């Protein structure tokens, strides 16, 4: 048993993946605390930085494992940034939260690091978006920038359908990206990376009549050994994102693998079932080794 304190912050409606991490952590750490992120209070005064949950002083923890989803990204950003002042170790910086929960900023970061990505546009008006759509080959993919689990993603086959989607998104005040469709037969590859190492991989295929391969959207998955170009691209993307614990989603193209999304709050249940690899255990093992140094 390692005499260290592990803090796990997550939405209050704890997912199965979060509970799996808690169960593995209790085998290793002397103290494990699971805290709803929205119930964390931050306090500033002239002398101290205070981070409190009920009567617990969270500044006493050695490491924080965040499970921050898109809905809680802004508060999560403040909480994780606050930990810098308290000296609490964690798998990524606060800036990574904002980047990972905005699809355009994600691809911008990948581009900056030389990671291959699909051609992608964003625009601030319907007129500008329509001008982009007139120049593109079809089909194209339109996504809301803060979508997750396959939500807010649509493939359109022609300009008329595309402009209708764009107009609707603007009425709903949703920021969007417009992305070239990389023909992959509704398949993508997910590489799960922990501490700069690919610990598991799976190929996901969309259900019939859909092109979204997410398990959340009803897609099916099989074990996939991430090697060669896929491994190189995934590791480069993880480094560009600045996260020790991350899932990288890629599609195959005639030019090789391209990164379409990164996920700093990836599900664990599905990939463990498909691969029979204890991903939760590998995450906790990585944290323990980091704290032992």
Coordinates of C-alpha atoms in Angstrom, one line a residue:
X1 CA 0.0 0.0 0.0
X2 CA 1.4 3.3 -1.1
X3 CA 1.2 6.0 1.6
X4 CA -0.1 8.7 -0.7
X5 CA -3.4 10.5 -1.2
X6 CA -5.2 10.3 -4.5
X7 CA -8.0 12.7 -5.4
X8 CA -10.4 11.8 -8.2
X9 CA -12.7 14.6 -9.4
X10 CA -15.6 13.8 -11.7
X11 CA -19.3 14.7 -12.5
X12 CA -21.6 13.8 -9.6
X13 CA -23.4 11.1 -11.7
X14 CA -20.4 8.8 -11.5
X15 CA -19.8 6.8 -14.7
X16 CA -18.8 3.1 -14.5
X17 CA -15.3 4.1 -15.8
X18 CA -14.8 6.4 -12.8
X19 CA -15.9 3.6 -10.4
X20 CA -13.4 1.2 -12.0
X21 CA -10.6 3.7 -11.4
X22 CA -11.7 4.1 -7.7
X23 CA -11.7 0.3 -7.3
X24 CA -8.2 0.0 -8.7
X25 CA -6.9 3.0 -6.7
X26 CA -8.1 1.5 -3.4
X27 CA -5.8 -1.4 -4.0
X28 CA -2.8 0.9 -4.2
X29 CA -3.2 4.1 -2.3
X30 CA -3.7 4.7 1.4
X31 CA -6.3 7.4 0.8
X32 CA -8.6 7.7 -2.2
X33 CA -11.3 10.4 -2.4
X34 CA -13.9 10.7 -5.1
X35 CA -15.3 14.2 -5.2
X36 CA -18.0 15.8 -7.5
X37 CA -16.1 18.6 -9.3
X38 CA -19.0 21.0 -9.1
X39 CA -19.0 20.7 -5.3
X40 CA -15.4 21.9 -4.9
X41 CA -15.1 25.4 -3.5
X42 CA -12.1 27.6 -4.2
X43 CA -11.0 30.4 -1.9
X44 CA -8.5 33.2 -2.2
X45 CA -7.4 35.6 0.5
X46 CA -4.2 37.6 1.2
X47 CA -2.5 34.6 2.9
X48 CA -3.8 31.3 1.5
X49 CA -5.1 29.3 -1.5
X50 CA -7.9 27.0 -0.3
X51 CA -9.7 24.2 -2.1
X52 CA -12.4 22.6 0.0
X53 CA -15.0 19.8 -0.4
X54 CA -17.3 19.8 2.6
X55 CA -14.9 19.6 5.5
X56 CA -12.0 18.2 3.5
X57 CA -9.0 20.3 2.7
X58 CA -8.1 19.0 -0.8
X59 CA -4.7 20.8 -0.7
X60 CA -3.4 17.8 1.3
X61 CA -3.7 15.4 -1.7
X62 CA -0.6 14.2 -3.6
X63 CA -2.2 13.7 -7.1
X64 CA -5.5 14.5 -8.8
X65 CA -6.9 12.3 -11.5
X66 CA -9.5 14.5 -13.3
X67 CA -12.6 13.1 -15.1
X68 CA -13.8 16.3 -16.5
X69 CA -16.4 16.3 -19.3
X70 CA -17.4 19.0 -21.7
X71 CA -20.3 20.3 -19.5
X72 CA -18.0 21.0 -16.6
X73 CA -15.0 22.2 -18.6
X74 CA -15.0 25.8 -17.4
X75 CA -15.2 25.0 -13.7
X76 CA -12.8 22.1 -14.3
X77 CA -10.3 24.6 -15.8
X78 CA -10.4 26.8 -12.7
X79 CA -10.1 23.8 -10.3
X80 CA -7.1 22.3 -12.2
X81 CA -5.4 25.7 -12.6
X82 CA -5.8 26.2 -8.8
X83 CA -3.9 23.0 -8.2
X84 CA -0.8 24.5 -9.7
X85 CA -0.7 27.0 -6.8
X86 CA -1.2 24.1 -4.3
X87 CA 1.5 21.9 -5.9
X88 CA -0.9 19.0 -6.6
X89 CA 0.4 16.8 -9.4
X90 CA -2.0 15.9 -12.3
X91 CA -1.9 14.4 -15.8
X92 CA -2.4 17.6 -17.7
X93 CA -2.6 21.4 -17.4
X94 CA -5.7 23.5 -17.1
X95 CA -5.1 24.8 -20.7
X96 CA -5.4 21.2 -22.0
X97 CA -9.0 21.1 -20.7
X98 CA -10.1 24.1 -22.8
X99 CA -8.2 22.7 -25.9
X100 CA -9.5 19.2 -25.6
X101 CA -13.2 20.3 -25.2
X102 CA -13.1 22.5 -28.3
X103 CA -12.7 20.4 -31.5
X104 CA -11.2 23.3 -33.6
X105 CA -8.7 24.2 -30.9
X106 CA -7.8 20.5 -30.7
X107 CA -7.0 20.3 -34.4
X108 CA -5.2 23.6 -34.3
X109 CA -2.9 22.2 -31.6
X110 CA -2.4 19.1 -33.7
X111 CA -1.6 21.1 -36.8
X112 CA 1.0 23.2 -34.8
X113 CA 2.7 20.0 -33.7
X114 CA 2.8 18.5 -37.2
X115 CA 0.2 15.8 -36.5
X116 CA -1.8 14.8 -39.6
X117 CA -5.5 16.0 -39.5
X118 CA -8.4 16.3 -42.0
X119 CA -8.8 19.6 -43.7
X120 CA -11.1 21.6 -41.4
X121 CA -12.7 25.0 -41.4
X122 CA -14.6 27.3 -39.0
X123 CA -16.4 30.5 -39.6
X124 CA -18.1 33.2 -37.6
X125 CA -21.1 33.7 -39.9
X126 CA -23.6 31.7 -41.9
X127 CA -22.5 33.6 -45.1
X128 CA -18.8 32.7 -44.5
X129 CA -19.8 29.0 -43.8
X130 CA -21.8 28.8 -47.0
X131 CA -18.8 30.2 -49.0
X132 CA -16.7 27.4 -47.5
X133 CA -19.3 24.8 -48.3
X134 CA -19.5 25.9 -52.0
X135 CA -15.8 25.1 -52.4
X136 CA -15.8 21.7 -50.7
X137 CA -16.2 18.2 -52.1
X138 CA -19.0 16.1 -50.7
X139 CA -19.8 14.5 -48.4
X140 CA -18.6 16.7 -45.6
X141 CA -18.8 16.4 -41.8
X142 CA -20.2 19.2 -39.7
X143 CA -19.6 19.2 -35.9
X144 CA -20.4 21.4 -33.0
X145 CA -17.1 22.3 -31.3
X146 CA -18.1 21.1 -27.9
X147 CA -19.9 17.9 -28.8
X148 CA -19.0 14.5 -27.2
X149 CA -19.9 10.9 -27.6
X150 CA -20.9 11.3 -31.3
X151 CA -23.4 14.0 -30.4
X152 CA -23.6 17.1 -32.6
X153 CA -21.9 15.4 -35.6
X154 CA -23.6 15.1 -39.0
X155 CA -22.5 14.0 -42.4
X156 CA -24.1 15.8 -45.3
X157 CA -24.1 14.7 -48.9
X158 CA -24.7 18.0 -50.8
X159 CA -24.6 21.8 -50.5
X160 CA -28.3 22.2 -49.9
X161 CA -28.3 19.9 -46.9
X162 CA -25.1 21.4 -45.6
X163 CA -26.4 25.0 -45.6
X164 CA -29.6 23.9 -43.9
X165 CA -27.5 22.3 -41.1
X166 CA -25.3 25.4 -40.8
X167 CA -28.4 27.7 -40.5
X168 CA -29.9 25.5 -37.8
X169 CA -26.7 25.4 -35.8
X170 CA -26.4 29.2 -35.9
X171 CA -30.0 29.6 -34.7
X172 CA -29.1 27.3 -31.8
X173 CA -26.0 29.5 -31.2
X174 CA -23.7 26.5 -31.7
X175 CA -20.2 27.1 -32.9
X176 CA -19.3 24.6 -35.6
X177 CA -16.4 23.2 -37.6
X178 CA -16.7 21.9 -41.2
X179 CA -14.4 19.0 -42.0
X180 CA -13.5 17.0 -45.0
X181 CA -14.9 13.5 -44.9
X182 CA -12.1 11.0 -44.8
X183 CA -13.6 7.8 -46.3
X184 CA -13.1 5.1 -43.7
X185 CA -16.4 3.1 -44.1
X186 CA -17.6 4.5 -40.7
X187 CA -14.5 3.1 -38.9
X188 CA -11.9 4.7 -36.7
X189 CA -9.1 3.6 -34.4
X190 CA -8.8 4.6 -30.8
X191 CA -5.4 4.4 -29.1
X192 CA -5.4 4.7 -25.3
X193 CA -2.2 6.2 -24.0
X194 CA -0.9 6.3 -20.5
X195 CA 2.5 7.8 -19.6
X196 CA 3.6 8.0 -23.2
X197 CA 2.8 4.4 -23.9
X198 CA -0.1 2.9 -25.9
X199 CA -1.7 0.5 -23.4
X200 CA -4.7 -0.5 -25.5
X201 CA -6.4 0.0 -28.9
X202 CA -9.6 -0.8 -30.6
X203 CA -11.2 -0.4 -34.0
X204 CA -14.7 1.0 -33.9
X205 CA -17.3 0.6 -36.6
X206 CA -20.5 2.6 -37.0
X207 CA -23.9 0.8 -36.8
X208 CA -25.7 0.3 -40.1
X209 CA -27.1 3.6 -41.5
X210 CA -24.7 5.8 -39.4
X211 CA -21.2 6.9 -39.9
X212 CA -20.3 7.8 -36.2
X213 CA -18.3 5.0 -34.8
X214 CA -18.5 5.9 -31.1
X215 CA -19.7 3.2 -28.8
X216 CA -21.9 5.8 -27.2
X217 CA -23.7 6.1 -30.6
X218 CA -24.2 2.4 -31.0
X219 CA -21.0 1.5 -32.8
X220 CA -19.3 -1.8 -32.4
X221 CA -15.7 -2.4 -31.4
X222 CA -13.0 -5.0 -31.9
X223 CA -9.5 -5.3 -30.5
X224 CA -6.8 -3.5 -32.5
X225 CA -3.1 -3.6 -32.0
X226 CA -1.8 0.0 -32.5
X227 CA 1.5 -0.2 -34.3
X228 CA 3.4 1.5 -37.1
X229 CA 2.1 4.8 -38.4
X230 CA -1.0 4.6 -36.1
X231 CA 1.2 4.3 -33.1
X232 CA 3.6 7.1 -34.2
X233 CA 0.7 9.5 -34.9
X234 CA -1.1 8.6 -31.6
X235 CA 2.0 9.3 -29.5
X236 CA 2.8 12.5 -31.3
X237 CA -0.8 13.7 -30.8
X238 CA -0.8 12.8 -27.1
X239 CA 2.4 14.8 -26.6
X240 CA 0.9 17.7 -28.6
X241 CA -2.2 17.6 -26.3
X242 CA 0.0 17.7 -23.2
X243 CA -1.7 14.9 -21.4
X244 CA -0.3 11.7 -19.7
X245 CA -3.7 10.0 -19.9
X246 CA -5.6 10.4 -23.1
X247 CA -7.4 8.6 -26.0
X248 CA -6.5 9.5 -29.6
X249 CA -9.1 8.9 -32.3
X250 CA -7.8 8.4 -35.8
X251 CA -9.1 7.5 -39.2
X252 CA -7.3 5.8 -42.0
X253 CA -6.8 7.7 -45.3
X254 CA -4.9 7.3 -48.5
X255 CA -2.3 9.5 -47.0
X256 CA -2.1 7.5 -43.7
X257 CA -3.7 8.0 -40.3
X258 CA -5.3 11.3 -39.4
X259 CA -6.3 12.5 -36.0
X260 CA -9.9 13.5 -35.7
X261 CA -10.3 14.0 -32.0
X262 CA -8.6 13.6 -28.6
X263 CA -10.3 12.7 -25.4
X264 CA -8.9 13.5 -22.0
X265 CA -11.9 11.9 -20.3
X266 CA -12.1 8.6 -22.2
X267 CA -14.4 5.8 -21.3
X268 CA -12.6 2.7 -19.8
X269 CA -15.4 0.2 -19.6
X270 CA -15.7 -0.3 -23.3
X271 CA -12.1 -0.7 -24.2
X272 CA -11.4 -3.0 -21.3
X273 CA -14.2 -5.3 -22.4
X274 CA -13.0 -5.3 -26.0
X275 CA -9.3 -5.8 -25.3
X276 CA -9.4 -7.7 -22.0
X277 CA -6.7 -5.2 -20.8
X278 CA -7.0 -3.7 -17.4
X279 CA -6.7 -0.1 -18.5
X280 CA -7.9 1.3 -15.2
X281 CA -5.1 -0.7 -13.5
X282 CA -2.5 0.7 -15.9
X283 CA -3.6 4.2 -15.1
X284 CA -3.3 3.7 -11.4
X285 CA 0.0 1.9 -11.8
X286 CA 1.3 4.9 -13.8
X287 CA 0.3 7.4 -11.1
X288 CA 1.8 5.2 -8.3
X289 CA 5.1 5.0 -10.1
X290 CA 5.1 8.8 -10.7
X291 CA 4.6 9.5 -7.0
X292 CA 7.2 7.0 -6.0
X293 CA 9.9 8.9 -7.8

